[in-house]
Short mmCIF file of C-alpha atoms and ligand atoms in Angstrom, two decimals:
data_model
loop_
_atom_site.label_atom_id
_atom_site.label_comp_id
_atom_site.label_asym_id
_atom_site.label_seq_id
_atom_site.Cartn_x
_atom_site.Cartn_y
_atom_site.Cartn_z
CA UNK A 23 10.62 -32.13 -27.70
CA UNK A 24 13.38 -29.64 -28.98
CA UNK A 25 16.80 -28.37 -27.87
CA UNK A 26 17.05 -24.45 -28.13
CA UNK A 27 20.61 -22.85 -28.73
CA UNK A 28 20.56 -19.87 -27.26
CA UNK A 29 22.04 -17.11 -29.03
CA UNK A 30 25.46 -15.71 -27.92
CA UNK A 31 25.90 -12.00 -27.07
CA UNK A 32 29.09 -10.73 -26.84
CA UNK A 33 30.32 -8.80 -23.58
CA UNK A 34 32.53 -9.03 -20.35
CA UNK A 35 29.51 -9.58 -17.89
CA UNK A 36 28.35 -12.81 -16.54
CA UNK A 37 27.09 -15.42 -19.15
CA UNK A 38 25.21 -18.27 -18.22
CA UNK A 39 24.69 -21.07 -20.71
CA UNK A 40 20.53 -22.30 -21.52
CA UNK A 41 19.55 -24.91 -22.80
CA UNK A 42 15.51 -25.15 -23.06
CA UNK A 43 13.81 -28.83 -23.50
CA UNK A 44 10.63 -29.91 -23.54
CA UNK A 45 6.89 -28.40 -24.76
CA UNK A 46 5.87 -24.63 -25.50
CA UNK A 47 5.00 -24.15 -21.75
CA UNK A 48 8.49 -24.71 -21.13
CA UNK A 49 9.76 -22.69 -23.74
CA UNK A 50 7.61 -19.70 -22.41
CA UNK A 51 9.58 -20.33 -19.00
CA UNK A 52 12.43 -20.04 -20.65
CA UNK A 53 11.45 -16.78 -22.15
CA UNK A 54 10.72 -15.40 -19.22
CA UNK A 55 13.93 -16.82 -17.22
CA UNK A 56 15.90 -15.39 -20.09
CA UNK A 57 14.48 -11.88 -20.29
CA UNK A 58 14.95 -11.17 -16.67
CA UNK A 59 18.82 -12.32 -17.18
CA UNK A 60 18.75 -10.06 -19.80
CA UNK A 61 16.74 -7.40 -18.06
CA UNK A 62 19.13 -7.92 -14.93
CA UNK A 63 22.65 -7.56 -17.29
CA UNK A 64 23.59 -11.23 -17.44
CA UNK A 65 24.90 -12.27 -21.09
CA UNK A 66 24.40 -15.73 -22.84
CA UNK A 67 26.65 -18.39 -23.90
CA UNK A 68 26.38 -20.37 -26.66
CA UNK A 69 28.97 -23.15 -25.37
CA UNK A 70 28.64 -24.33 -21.83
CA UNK A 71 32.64 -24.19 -21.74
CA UNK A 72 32.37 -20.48 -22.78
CA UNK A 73 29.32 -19.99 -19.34
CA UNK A 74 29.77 -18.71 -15.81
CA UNK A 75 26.98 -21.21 -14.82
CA UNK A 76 24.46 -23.27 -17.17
CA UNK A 77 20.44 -23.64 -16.72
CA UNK A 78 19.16 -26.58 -18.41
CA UNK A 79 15.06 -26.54 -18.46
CA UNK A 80 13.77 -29.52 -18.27
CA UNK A 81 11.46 -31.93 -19.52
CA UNK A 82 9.70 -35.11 -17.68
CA UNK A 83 7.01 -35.99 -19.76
CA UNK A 84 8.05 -39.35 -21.52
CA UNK A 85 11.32 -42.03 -20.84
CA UNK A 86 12.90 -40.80 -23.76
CA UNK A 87 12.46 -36.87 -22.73
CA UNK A 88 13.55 -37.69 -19.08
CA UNK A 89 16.98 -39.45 -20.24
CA UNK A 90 17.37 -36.63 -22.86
CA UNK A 91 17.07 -34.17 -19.62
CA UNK A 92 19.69 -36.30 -17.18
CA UNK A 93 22.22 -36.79 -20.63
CA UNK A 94 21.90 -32.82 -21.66
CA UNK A 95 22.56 -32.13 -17.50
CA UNK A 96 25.09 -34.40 -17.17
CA UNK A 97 27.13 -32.95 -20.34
CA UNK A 98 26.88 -29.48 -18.79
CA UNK A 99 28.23 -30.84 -15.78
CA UNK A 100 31.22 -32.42 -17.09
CA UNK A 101 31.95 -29.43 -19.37
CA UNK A 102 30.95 -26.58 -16.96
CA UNK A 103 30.70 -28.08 -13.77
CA UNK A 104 27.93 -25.20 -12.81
CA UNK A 105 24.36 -25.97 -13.19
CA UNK A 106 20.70 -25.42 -12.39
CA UNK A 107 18.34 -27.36 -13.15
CA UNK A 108 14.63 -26.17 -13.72
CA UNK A 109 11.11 -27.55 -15.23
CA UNK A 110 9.06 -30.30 -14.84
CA UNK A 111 11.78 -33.05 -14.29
CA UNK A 112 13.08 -30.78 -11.41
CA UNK A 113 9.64 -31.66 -9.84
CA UNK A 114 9.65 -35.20 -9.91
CA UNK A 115 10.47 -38.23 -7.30
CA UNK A 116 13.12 -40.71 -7.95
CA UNK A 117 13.21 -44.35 -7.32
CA UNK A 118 14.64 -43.59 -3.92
CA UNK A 119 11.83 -41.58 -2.86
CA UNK A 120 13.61 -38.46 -3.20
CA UNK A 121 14.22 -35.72 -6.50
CA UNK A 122 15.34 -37.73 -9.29
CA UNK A 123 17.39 -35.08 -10.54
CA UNK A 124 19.56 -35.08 -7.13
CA UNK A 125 19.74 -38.99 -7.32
CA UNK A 126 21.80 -39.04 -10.68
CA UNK A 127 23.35 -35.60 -10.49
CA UNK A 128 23.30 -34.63 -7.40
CA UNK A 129 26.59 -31.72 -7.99
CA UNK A 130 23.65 -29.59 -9.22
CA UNK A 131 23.56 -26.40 -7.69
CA UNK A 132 19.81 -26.03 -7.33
CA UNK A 133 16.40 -27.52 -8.52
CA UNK A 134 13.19 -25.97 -9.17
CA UNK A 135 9.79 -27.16 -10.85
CA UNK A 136 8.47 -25.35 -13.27
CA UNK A 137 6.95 -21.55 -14.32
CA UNK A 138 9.57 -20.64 -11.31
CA UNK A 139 11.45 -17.57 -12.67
CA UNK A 140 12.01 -16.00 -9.27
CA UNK A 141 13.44 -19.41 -7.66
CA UNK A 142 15.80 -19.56 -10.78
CA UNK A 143 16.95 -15.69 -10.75
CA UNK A 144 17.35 -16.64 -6.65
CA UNK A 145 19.83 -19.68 -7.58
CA UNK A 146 21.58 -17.40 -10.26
CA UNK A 147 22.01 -14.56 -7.79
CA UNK A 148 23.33 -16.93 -5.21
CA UNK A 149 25.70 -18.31 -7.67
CA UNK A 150 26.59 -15.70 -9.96
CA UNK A 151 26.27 -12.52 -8.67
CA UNK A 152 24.54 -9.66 -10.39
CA UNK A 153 26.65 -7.45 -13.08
CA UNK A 154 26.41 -4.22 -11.67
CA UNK A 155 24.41 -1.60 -13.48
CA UNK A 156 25.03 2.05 -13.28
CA UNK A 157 21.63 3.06 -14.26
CA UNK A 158 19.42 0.39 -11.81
CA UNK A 159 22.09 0.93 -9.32
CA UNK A 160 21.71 3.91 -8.74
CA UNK A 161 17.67 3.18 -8.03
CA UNK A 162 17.37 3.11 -3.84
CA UNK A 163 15.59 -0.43 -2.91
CA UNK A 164 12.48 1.47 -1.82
CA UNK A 165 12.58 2.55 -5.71
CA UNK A 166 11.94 6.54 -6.41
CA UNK A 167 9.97 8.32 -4.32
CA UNK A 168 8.24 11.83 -4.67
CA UNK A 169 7.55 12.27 -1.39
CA UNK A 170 10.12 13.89 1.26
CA UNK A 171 12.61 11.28 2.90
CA UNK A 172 10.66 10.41 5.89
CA UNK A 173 6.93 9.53 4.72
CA UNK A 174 5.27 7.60 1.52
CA UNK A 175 2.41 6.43 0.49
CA UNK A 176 2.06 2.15 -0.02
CA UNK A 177 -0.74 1.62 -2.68
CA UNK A 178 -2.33 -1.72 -1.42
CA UNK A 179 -4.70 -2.22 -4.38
CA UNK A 180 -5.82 -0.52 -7.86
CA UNK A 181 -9.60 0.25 -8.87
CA UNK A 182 -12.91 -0.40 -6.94
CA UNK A 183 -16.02 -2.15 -7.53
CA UNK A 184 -18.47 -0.01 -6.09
CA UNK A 185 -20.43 2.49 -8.68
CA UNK A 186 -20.43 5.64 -6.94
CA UNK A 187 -22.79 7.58 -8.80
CA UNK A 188 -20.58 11.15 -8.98
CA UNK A 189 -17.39 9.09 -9.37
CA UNK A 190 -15.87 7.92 -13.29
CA UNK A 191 -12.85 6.67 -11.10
CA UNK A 192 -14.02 2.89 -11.84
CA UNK A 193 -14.61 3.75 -15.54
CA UNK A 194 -11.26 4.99 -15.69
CA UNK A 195 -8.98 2.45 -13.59
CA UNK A 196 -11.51 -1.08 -13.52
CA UNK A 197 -12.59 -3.08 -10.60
CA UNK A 198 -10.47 -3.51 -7.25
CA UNK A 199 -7.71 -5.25 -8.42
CA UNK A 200 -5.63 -6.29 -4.81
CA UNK A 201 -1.46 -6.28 -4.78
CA UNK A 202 0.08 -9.42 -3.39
CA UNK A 203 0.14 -8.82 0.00
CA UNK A 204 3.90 -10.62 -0.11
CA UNK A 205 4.91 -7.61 -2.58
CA UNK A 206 3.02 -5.03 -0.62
CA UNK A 207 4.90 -6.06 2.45
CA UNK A 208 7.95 -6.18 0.74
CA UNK A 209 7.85 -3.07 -0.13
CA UNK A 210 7.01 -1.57 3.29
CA UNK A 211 10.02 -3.13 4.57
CA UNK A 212 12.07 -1.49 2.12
CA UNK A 213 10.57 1.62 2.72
CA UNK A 214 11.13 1.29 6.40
CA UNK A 215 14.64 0.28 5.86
CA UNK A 216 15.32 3.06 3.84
CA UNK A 217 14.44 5.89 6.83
CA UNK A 218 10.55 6.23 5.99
CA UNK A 219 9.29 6.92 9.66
CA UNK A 220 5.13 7.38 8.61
CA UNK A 221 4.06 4.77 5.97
CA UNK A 222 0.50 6.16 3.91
CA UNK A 223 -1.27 3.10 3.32
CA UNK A 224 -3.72 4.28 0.28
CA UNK A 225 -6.31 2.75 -2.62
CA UNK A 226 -9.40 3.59 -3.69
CA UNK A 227 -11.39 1.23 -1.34
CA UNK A 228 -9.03 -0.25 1.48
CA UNK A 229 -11.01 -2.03 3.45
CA UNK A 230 -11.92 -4.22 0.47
CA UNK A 231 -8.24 -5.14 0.04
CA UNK A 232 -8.08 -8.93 -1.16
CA UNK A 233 -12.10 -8.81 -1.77
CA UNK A 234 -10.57 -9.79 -5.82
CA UNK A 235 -9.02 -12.80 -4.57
CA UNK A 236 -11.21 -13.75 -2.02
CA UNK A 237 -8.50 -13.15 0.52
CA UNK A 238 -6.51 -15.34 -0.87
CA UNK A 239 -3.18 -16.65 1.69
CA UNK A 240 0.16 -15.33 0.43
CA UNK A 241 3.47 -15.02 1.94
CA UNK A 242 5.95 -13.41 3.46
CA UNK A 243 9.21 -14.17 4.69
CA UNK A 244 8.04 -17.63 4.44
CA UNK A 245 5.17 -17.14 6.27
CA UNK A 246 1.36 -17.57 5.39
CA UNK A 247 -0.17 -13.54 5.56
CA UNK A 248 -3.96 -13.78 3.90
CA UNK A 249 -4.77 -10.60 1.75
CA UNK A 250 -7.14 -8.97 3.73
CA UNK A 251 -7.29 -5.09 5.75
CA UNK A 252 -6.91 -6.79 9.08
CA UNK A 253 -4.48 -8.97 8.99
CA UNK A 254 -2.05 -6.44 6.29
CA UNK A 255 -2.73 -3.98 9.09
CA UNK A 256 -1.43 -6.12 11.63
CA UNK A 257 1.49 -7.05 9.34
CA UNK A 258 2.43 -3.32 8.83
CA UNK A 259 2.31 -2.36 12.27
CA UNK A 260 4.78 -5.05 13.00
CA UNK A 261 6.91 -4.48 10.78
CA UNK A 262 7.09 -0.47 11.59
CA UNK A 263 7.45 -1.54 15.44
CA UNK A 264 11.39 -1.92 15.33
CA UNK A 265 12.06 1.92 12.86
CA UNK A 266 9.76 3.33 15.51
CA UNK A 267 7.55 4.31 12.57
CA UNK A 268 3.89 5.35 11.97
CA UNK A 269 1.25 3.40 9.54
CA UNK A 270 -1.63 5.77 8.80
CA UNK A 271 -4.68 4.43 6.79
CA UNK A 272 -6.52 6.52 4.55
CA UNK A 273 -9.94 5.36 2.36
CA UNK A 274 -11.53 3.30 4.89
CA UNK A 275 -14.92 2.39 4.42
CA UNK A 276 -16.95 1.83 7.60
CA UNK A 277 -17.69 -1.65 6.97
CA UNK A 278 -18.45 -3.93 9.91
CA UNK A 279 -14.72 -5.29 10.04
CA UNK A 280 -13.20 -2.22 10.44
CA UNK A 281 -14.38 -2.33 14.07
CA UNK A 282 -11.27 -5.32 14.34
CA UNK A 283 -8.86 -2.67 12.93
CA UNK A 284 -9.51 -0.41 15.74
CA UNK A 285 -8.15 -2.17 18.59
CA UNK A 286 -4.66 -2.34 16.64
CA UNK A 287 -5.41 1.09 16.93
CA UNK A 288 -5.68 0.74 20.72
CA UNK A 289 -2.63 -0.99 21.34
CA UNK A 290 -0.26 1.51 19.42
CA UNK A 291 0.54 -1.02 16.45
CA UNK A 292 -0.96 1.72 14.00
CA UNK A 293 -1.98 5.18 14.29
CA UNK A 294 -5.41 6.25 16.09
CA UNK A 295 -6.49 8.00 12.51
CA UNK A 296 -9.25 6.56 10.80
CA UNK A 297 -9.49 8.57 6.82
CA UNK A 298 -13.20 7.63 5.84
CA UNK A 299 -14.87 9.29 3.06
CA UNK A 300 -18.35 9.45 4.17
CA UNK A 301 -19.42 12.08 1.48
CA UNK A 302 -22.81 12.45 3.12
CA UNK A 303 -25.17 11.02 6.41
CA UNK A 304 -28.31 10.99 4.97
CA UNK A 305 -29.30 7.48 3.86
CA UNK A 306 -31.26 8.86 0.84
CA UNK A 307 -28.50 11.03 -0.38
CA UNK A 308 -26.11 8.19 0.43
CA UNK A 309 -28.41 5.66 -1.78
CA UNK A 310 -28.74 8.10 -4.60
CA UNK A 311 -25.03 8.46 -4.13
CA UNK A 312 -24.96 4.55 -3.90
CA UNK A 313 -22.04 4.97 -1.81
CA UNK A 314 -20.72 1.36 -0.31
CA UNK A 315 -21.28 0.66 3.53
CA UNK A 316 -24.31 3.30 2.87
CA UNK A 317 -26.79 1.07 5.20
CA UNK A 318 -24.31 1.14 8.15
CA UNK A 319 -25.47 2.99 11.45
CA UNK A 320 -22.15 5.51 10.96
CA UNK A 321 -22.43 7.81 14.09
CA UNK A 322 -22.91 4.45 16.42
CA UNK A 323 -19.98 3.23 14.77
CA UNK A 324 -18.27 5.84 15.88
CA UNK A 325 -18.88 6.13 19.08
CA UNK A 326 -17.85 2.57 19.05
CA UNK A 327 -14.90 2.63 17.43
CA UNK A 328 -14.40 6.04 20.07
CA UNK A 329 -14.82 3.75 22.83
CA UNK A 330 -12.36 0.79 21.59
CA UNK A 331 -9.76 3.90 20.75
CA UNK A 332 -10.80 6.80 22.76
CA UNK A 333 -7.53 8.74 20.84
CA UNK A 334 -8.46 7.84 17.51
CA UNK A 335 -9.16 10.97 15.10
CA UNK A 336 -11.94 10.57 12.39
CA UNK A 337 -10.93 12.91 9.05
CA UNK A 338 -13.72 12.66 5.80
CA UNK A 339 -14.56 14.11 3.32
CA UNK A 340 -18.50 15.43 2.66
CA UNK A 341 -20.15 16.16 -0.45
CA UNK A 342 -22.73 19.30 -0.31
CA UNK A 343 -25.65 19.99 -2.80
CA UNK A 344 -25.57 16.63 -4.30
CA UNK A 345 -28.44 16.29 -7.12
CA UNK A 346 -32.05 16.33 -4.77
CA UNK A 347 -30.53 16.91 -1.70
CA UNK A 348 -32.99 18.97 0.61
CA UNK A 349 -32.80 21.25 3.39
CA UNK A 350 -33.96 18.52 5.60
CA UNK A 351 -31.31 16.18 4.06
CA UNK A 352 -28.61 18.33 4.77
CA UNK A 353 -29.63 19.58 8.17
CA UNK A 354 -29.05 15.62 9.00
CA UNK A 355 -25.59 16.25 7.38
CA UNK A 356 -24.74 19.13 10.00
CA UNK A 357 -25.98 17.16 12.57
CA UNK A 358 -23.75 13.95 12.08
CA UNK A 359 -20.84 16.31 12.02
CA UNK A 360 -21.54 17.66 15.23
CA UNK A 361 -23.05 14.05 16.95
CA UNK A 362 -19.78 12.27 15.12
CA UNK A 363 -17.28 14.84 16.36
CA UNK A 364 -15.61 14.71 13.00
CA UNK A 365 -11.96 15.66 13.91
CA UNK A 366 -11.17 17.24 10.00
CA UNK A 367 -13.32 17.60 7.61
CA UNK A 368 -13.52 18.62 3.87
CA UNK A 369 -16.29 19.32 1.73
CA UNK A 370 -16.64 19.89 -1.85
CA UNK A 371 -19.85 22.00 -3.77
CA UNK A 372 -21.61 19.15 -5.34
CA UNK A 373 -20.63 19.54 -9.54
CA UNK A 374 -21.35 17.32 -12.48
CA UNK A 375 -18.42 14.95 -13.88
CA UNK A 376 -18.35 14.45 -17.34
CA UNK A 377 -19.43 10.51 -17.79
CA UNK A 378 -21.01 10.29 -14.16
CA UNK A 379 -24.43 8.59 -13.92
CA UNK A 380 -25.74 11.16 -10.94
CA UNK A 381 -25.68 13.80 -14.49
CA UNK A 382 -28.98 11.56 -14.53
CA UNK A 383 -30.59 12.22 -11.12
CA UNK A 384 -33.63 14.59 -10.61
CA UNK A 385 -33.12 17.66 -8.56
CA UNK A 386 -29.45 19.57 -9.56
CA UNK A 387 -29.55 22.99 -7.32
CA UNK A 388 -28.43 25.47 -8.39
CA UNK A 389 -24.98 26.36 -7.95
CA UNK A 390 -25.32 29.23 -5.23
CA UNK A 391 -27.36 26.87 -2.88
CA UNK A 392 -24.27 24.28 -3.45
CA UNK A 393 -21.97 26.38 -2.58
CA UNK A 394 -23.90 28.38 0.55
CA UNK A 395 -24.48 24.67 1.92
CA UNK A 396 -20.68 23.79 1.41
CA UNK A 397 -19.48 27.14 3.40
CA UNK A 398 -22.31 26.47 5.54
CA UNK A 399 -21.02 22.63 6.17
CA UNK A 400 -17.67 24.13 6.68
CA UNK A 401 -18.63 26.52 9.49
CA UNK A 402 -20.21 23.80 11.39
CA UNK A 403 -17.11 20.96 11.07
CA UNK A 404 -14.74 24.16 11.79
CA UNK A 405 -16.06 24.60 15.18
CA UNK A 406 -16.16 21.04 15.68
CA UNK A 407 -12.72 20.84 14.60
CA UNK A 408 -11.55 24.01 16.69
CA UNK A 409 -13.04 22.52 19.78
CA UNK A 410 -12.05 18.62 19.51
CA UNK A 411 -8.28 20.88 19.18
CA UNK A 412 -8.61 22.57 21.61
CA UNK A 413 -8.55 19.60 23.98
CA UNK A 414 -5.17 18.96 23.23
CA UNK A 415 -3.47 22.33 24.96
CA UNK A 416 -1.44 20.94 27.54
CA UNK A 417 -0.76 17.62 26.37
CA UNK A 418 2.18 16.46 25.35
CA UNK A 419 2.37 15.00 21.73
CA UNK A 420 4.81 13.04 19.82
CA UNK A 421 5.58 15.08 16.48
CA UNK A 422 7.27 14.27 13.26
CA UNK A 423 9.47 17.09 12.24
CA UNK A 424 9.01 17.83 8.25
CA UNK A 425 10.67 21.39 8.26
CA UNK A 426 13.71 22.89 10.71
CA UNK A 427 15.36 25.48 9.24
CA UNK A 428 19.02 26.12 11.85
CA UNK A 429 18.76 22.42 13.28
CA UNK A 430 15.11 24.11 14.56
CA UNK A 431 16.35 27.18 16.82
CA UNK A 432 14.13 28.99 14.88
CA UNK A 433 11.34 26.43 15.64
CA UNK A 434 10.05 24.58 12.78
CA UNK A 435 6.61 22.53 11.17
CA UNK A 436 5.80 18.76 12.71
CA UNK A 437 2.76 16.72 12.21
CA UNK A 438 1.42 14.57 15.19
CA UNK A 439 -0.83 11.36 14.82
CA UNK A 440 -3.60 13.30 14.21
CA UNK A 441 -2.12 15.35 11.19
CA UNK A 442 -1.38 13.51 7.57
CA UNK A 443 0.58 15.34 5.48
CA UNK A 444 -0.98 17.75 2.67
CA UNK A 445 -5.02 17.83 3.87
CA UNK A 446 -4.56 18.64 7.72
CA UNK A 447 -3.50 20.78 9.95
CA UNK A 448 0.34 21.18 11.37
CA UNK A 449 2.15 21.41 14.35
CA UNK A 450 4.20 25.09 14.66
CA UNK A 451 6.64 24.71 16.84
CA UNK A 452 8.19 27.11 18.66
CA UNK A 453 12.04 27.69 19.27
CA UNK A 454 13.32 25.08 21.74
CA UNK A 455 13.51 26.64 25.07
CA UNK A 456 16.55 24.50 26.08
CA UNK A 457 19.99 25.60 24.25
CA UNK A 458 20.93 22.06 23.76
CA UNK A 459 17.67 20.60 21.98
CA UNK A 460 17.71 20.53 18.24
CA UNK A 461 14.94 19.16 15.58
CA UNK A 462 15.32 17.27 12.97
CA UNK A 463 13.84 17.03 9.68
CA UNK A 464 12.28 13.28 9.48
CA UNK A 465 12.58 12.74 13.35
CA UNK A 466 10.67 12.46 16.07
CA UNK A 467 10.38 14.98 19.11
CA UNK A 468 8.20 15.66 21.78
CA UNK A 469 6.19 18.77 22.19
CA UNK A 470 4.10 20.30 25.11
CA UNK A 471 0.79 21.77 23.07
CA UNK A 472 0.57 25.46 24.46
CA UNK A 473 -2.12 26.60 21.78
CA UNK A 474 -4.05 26.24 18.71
CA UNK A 475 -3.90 28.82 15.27
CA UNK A 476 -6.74 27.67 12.99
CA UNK A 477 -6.53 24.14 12.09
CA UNK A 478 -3.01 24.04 13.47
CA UNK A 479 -1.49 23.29 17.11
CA UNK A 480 1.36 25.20 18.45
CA UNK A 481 3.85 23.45 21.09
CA UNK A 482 7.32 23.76 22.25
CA UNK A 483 9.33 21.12 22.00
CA UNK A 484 10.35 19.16 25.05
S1 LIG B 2 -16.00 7.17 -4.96
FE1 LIG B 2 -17.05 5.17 -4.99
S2 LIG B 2 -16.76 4.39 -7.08
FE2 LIG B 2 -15.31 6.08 -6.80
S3 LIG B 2 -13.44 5.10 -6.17
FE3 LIG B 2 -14.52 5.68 -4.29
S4 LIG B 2 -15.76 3.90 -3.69
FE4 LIG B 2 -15.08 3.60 -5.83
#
């Protein structure tokens, strides 16, 4: 066992007093309890008279390092009065059945076990408020965003552990590696909070989200949330409910559970917009490709997912002139477009990575066929596209306002469900015909869809 003086630092903020007991485990809690006080703008003590509030870690391994503990808490007491008490004596029962700590002392302001840094900074915060910092301060809670006011994007997970053979992305950034779906949740609040009304959910691979920790249950606001697309989804959609706001999913792969994300879909919790990069319909091309999901009957999917969620809008992307891909090949590539009604669609020219393993496979065309297939494949999902918008003249849409110059009586740009920002297509709208409407950037208004201009609707506002 040793006792650890702290040193003292000399300034007006907050000090708290430490004193650290017990084994090297301990000591590394103590570490990292003391940088985040440092890190958060608190300043040590080296007296406990000279401390705001004292932390004493603890130790509860042997008689003599549990009476050490209770003495060393019981002189901070008497001199400070403040105290919290943290480690592994905080975690054991007294005689009494109860936390021996709170038996002898039990004027301590809080007790925690140990490796708790957050429970600590929580009793700190409680008890000795935070010095304010003009720097962090300054930081919104949502933290800095590059996005406009009213949308962001919520990375659920980093990396993916498929092997994609044109893709270096898992060379680059390592296997799936899933956020705590506590923090990601967190985080969408705070977005929320701070006016974002259409939350991106993004990753490489989201339906595998918690596939690392074998969906694993966390928590949030006390409650038990496992890590896992479905129930985040759920969690998101709730928690936009009260702003009123959108959750749009992008990166889905088709797998069979996807279908249980749909009715959500159904029921309004989350938009009817399914982002899933199919890259190609062929299963040969799709197995050289060794794309994930690649043995799934897509275009029956879709029809069932169509008939769950007859609103929902399917946007991919498609790869054309991948390494062996023939005429025939392709052709089946055209054909899922038009049999899956692909609402938007992009397509890239098949072209070598550096570091890719498909630089192996048999059969690169040449570059003119790749790009005459792409430009073909884009003629085809254009008239799909054109048509599947066309159906929406005369319907009225909800539409997310993300430009009105003159409060919009000059009209101004909007997005409905269907539209994610930067790779579709837009809403124009037109000059409100009543005097007294107005739009606003980041709001919400209703528009009556009176034609289409490309990949974009046009609608006056209602
Ligand atoms: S393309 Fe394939 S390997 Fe690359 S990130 Fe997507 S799923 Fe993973």
């Amino acid at each position: 066992m040793s006792e650890i003086a702290v040193p003292e630092t000399s300034t007006t903020t907050p000090k708290v007093g430490f004193v650290s007991l017990g084994c090297p485990k301990a000591l590394t809690d103590s570490e990292l309890i003391l940088t985040q006080l440092s890190a958060e703008g608190y300043a040590t003590s080296k007296t406990f008279e000279g401390a705001d509030l004292v932390i004493v870690n603890t130790c509860g391994f042997i008689d003599d390092a549990v009476k050490e503990s209770l003495d060393t808490i019981g002189e901070a007491l008497a001199a400070n009065g403040k105290v919290i008490v943290t480690g592994c004596l905080g975690a054991r029962t007294g005689d009494t059945g109860g936390n021996m700590v709170r038996d002898v002392h039990p004027s301590v302001l809080a007790v925690t076990g140990p490796h708790a840094t957050q429970e600590v900074m929580d009793a700190v915060h409680a008890h000795l408020p935070k010095p304010h910092d003009p720097f962090v301060d300054l930081v919104p809670a949502a933290g800095i965003k590059l996005t406009p006011k009213h949308y962001a994007y919520l990375k659920i997970s980093e990396g993916c552990n498929h092997r994609c053979t044109f893709c270096i992305i898992p060379s680059m950034r390592g296997d799936l590696v899933s956020r705590p779906v506590g923090d990601v949740l967190k985080e969408a609040r705070a977005l929320f909070e701070s006016g974002v009304k259409e939350l991106l959910v993004v990753s490489q691979d989201t339906s595998a989200y918690g596939v690392d920790v074998k969906y694993r249950t966390g928590f949030f606001d006390g409650r038990p949330v496992k890590t896992r697309m479905l129930e985040l989804v759920q969690a998101l959609g709730e928690l936009a409910a009260p702003f009123g706001a959108w959750v749009r999913l992008h990166y889905v792969y088709p797998y069979p559970h996807v279908d249980e994300v749909v009715p959500l879909m159904a029921q309004g919790l989350v938009l009817p917009y399914l982002d899933v990069p199919f890259q190609h319909s062929h299963p040969d091309v799709l197995r050289r490709m060794k794309r994930p999901a690649s043995g799934e009957r897509n275009l029956e999917r879709i029809a069932r997912w169509r008939e769950m969620c007859p609103e929902l809008v399917v946007r991919s992307t498609f790869i054309a002139g991948f390494p062996g891909e023939t005429e025939a090949e392709f052709q089946h590539l055209l054909d899922f477009v038009r049999g899956a009604q692909i609402d938007r669609a992009g397509c890239f020219a098949y072209s070598p990575v550096e570091g890719a393993a498909a630089n192996d496979i048999p059969g690169m065309l040449p570059a003119e066929l790749r790009e005459e297939r792409r430009a073909r494949f884009m003629a085809v999902a254009e008239e799909v596209s054109a048509a599947r918008l066309q159906r929406r003249v005369g319907a009225t849409m909800q539409v997310l306002v993300d430009s009105a110059p003159a409060l919009g009586r000059k009209g101004g740009v909007g997005r409905s469900y269907a539209d994610a920002p930067e790779i579709d297509g837009t809403v124009r709208l037109l000059p409100p015909q009543k005097l007294s409407k107005r739009l606003a950037v980041g709001e919400f208004t209703q528009a009556r869809i009176v034609g289409t201009d490309g990949h974009d609707l046009v609608a006056e506002p209602v």
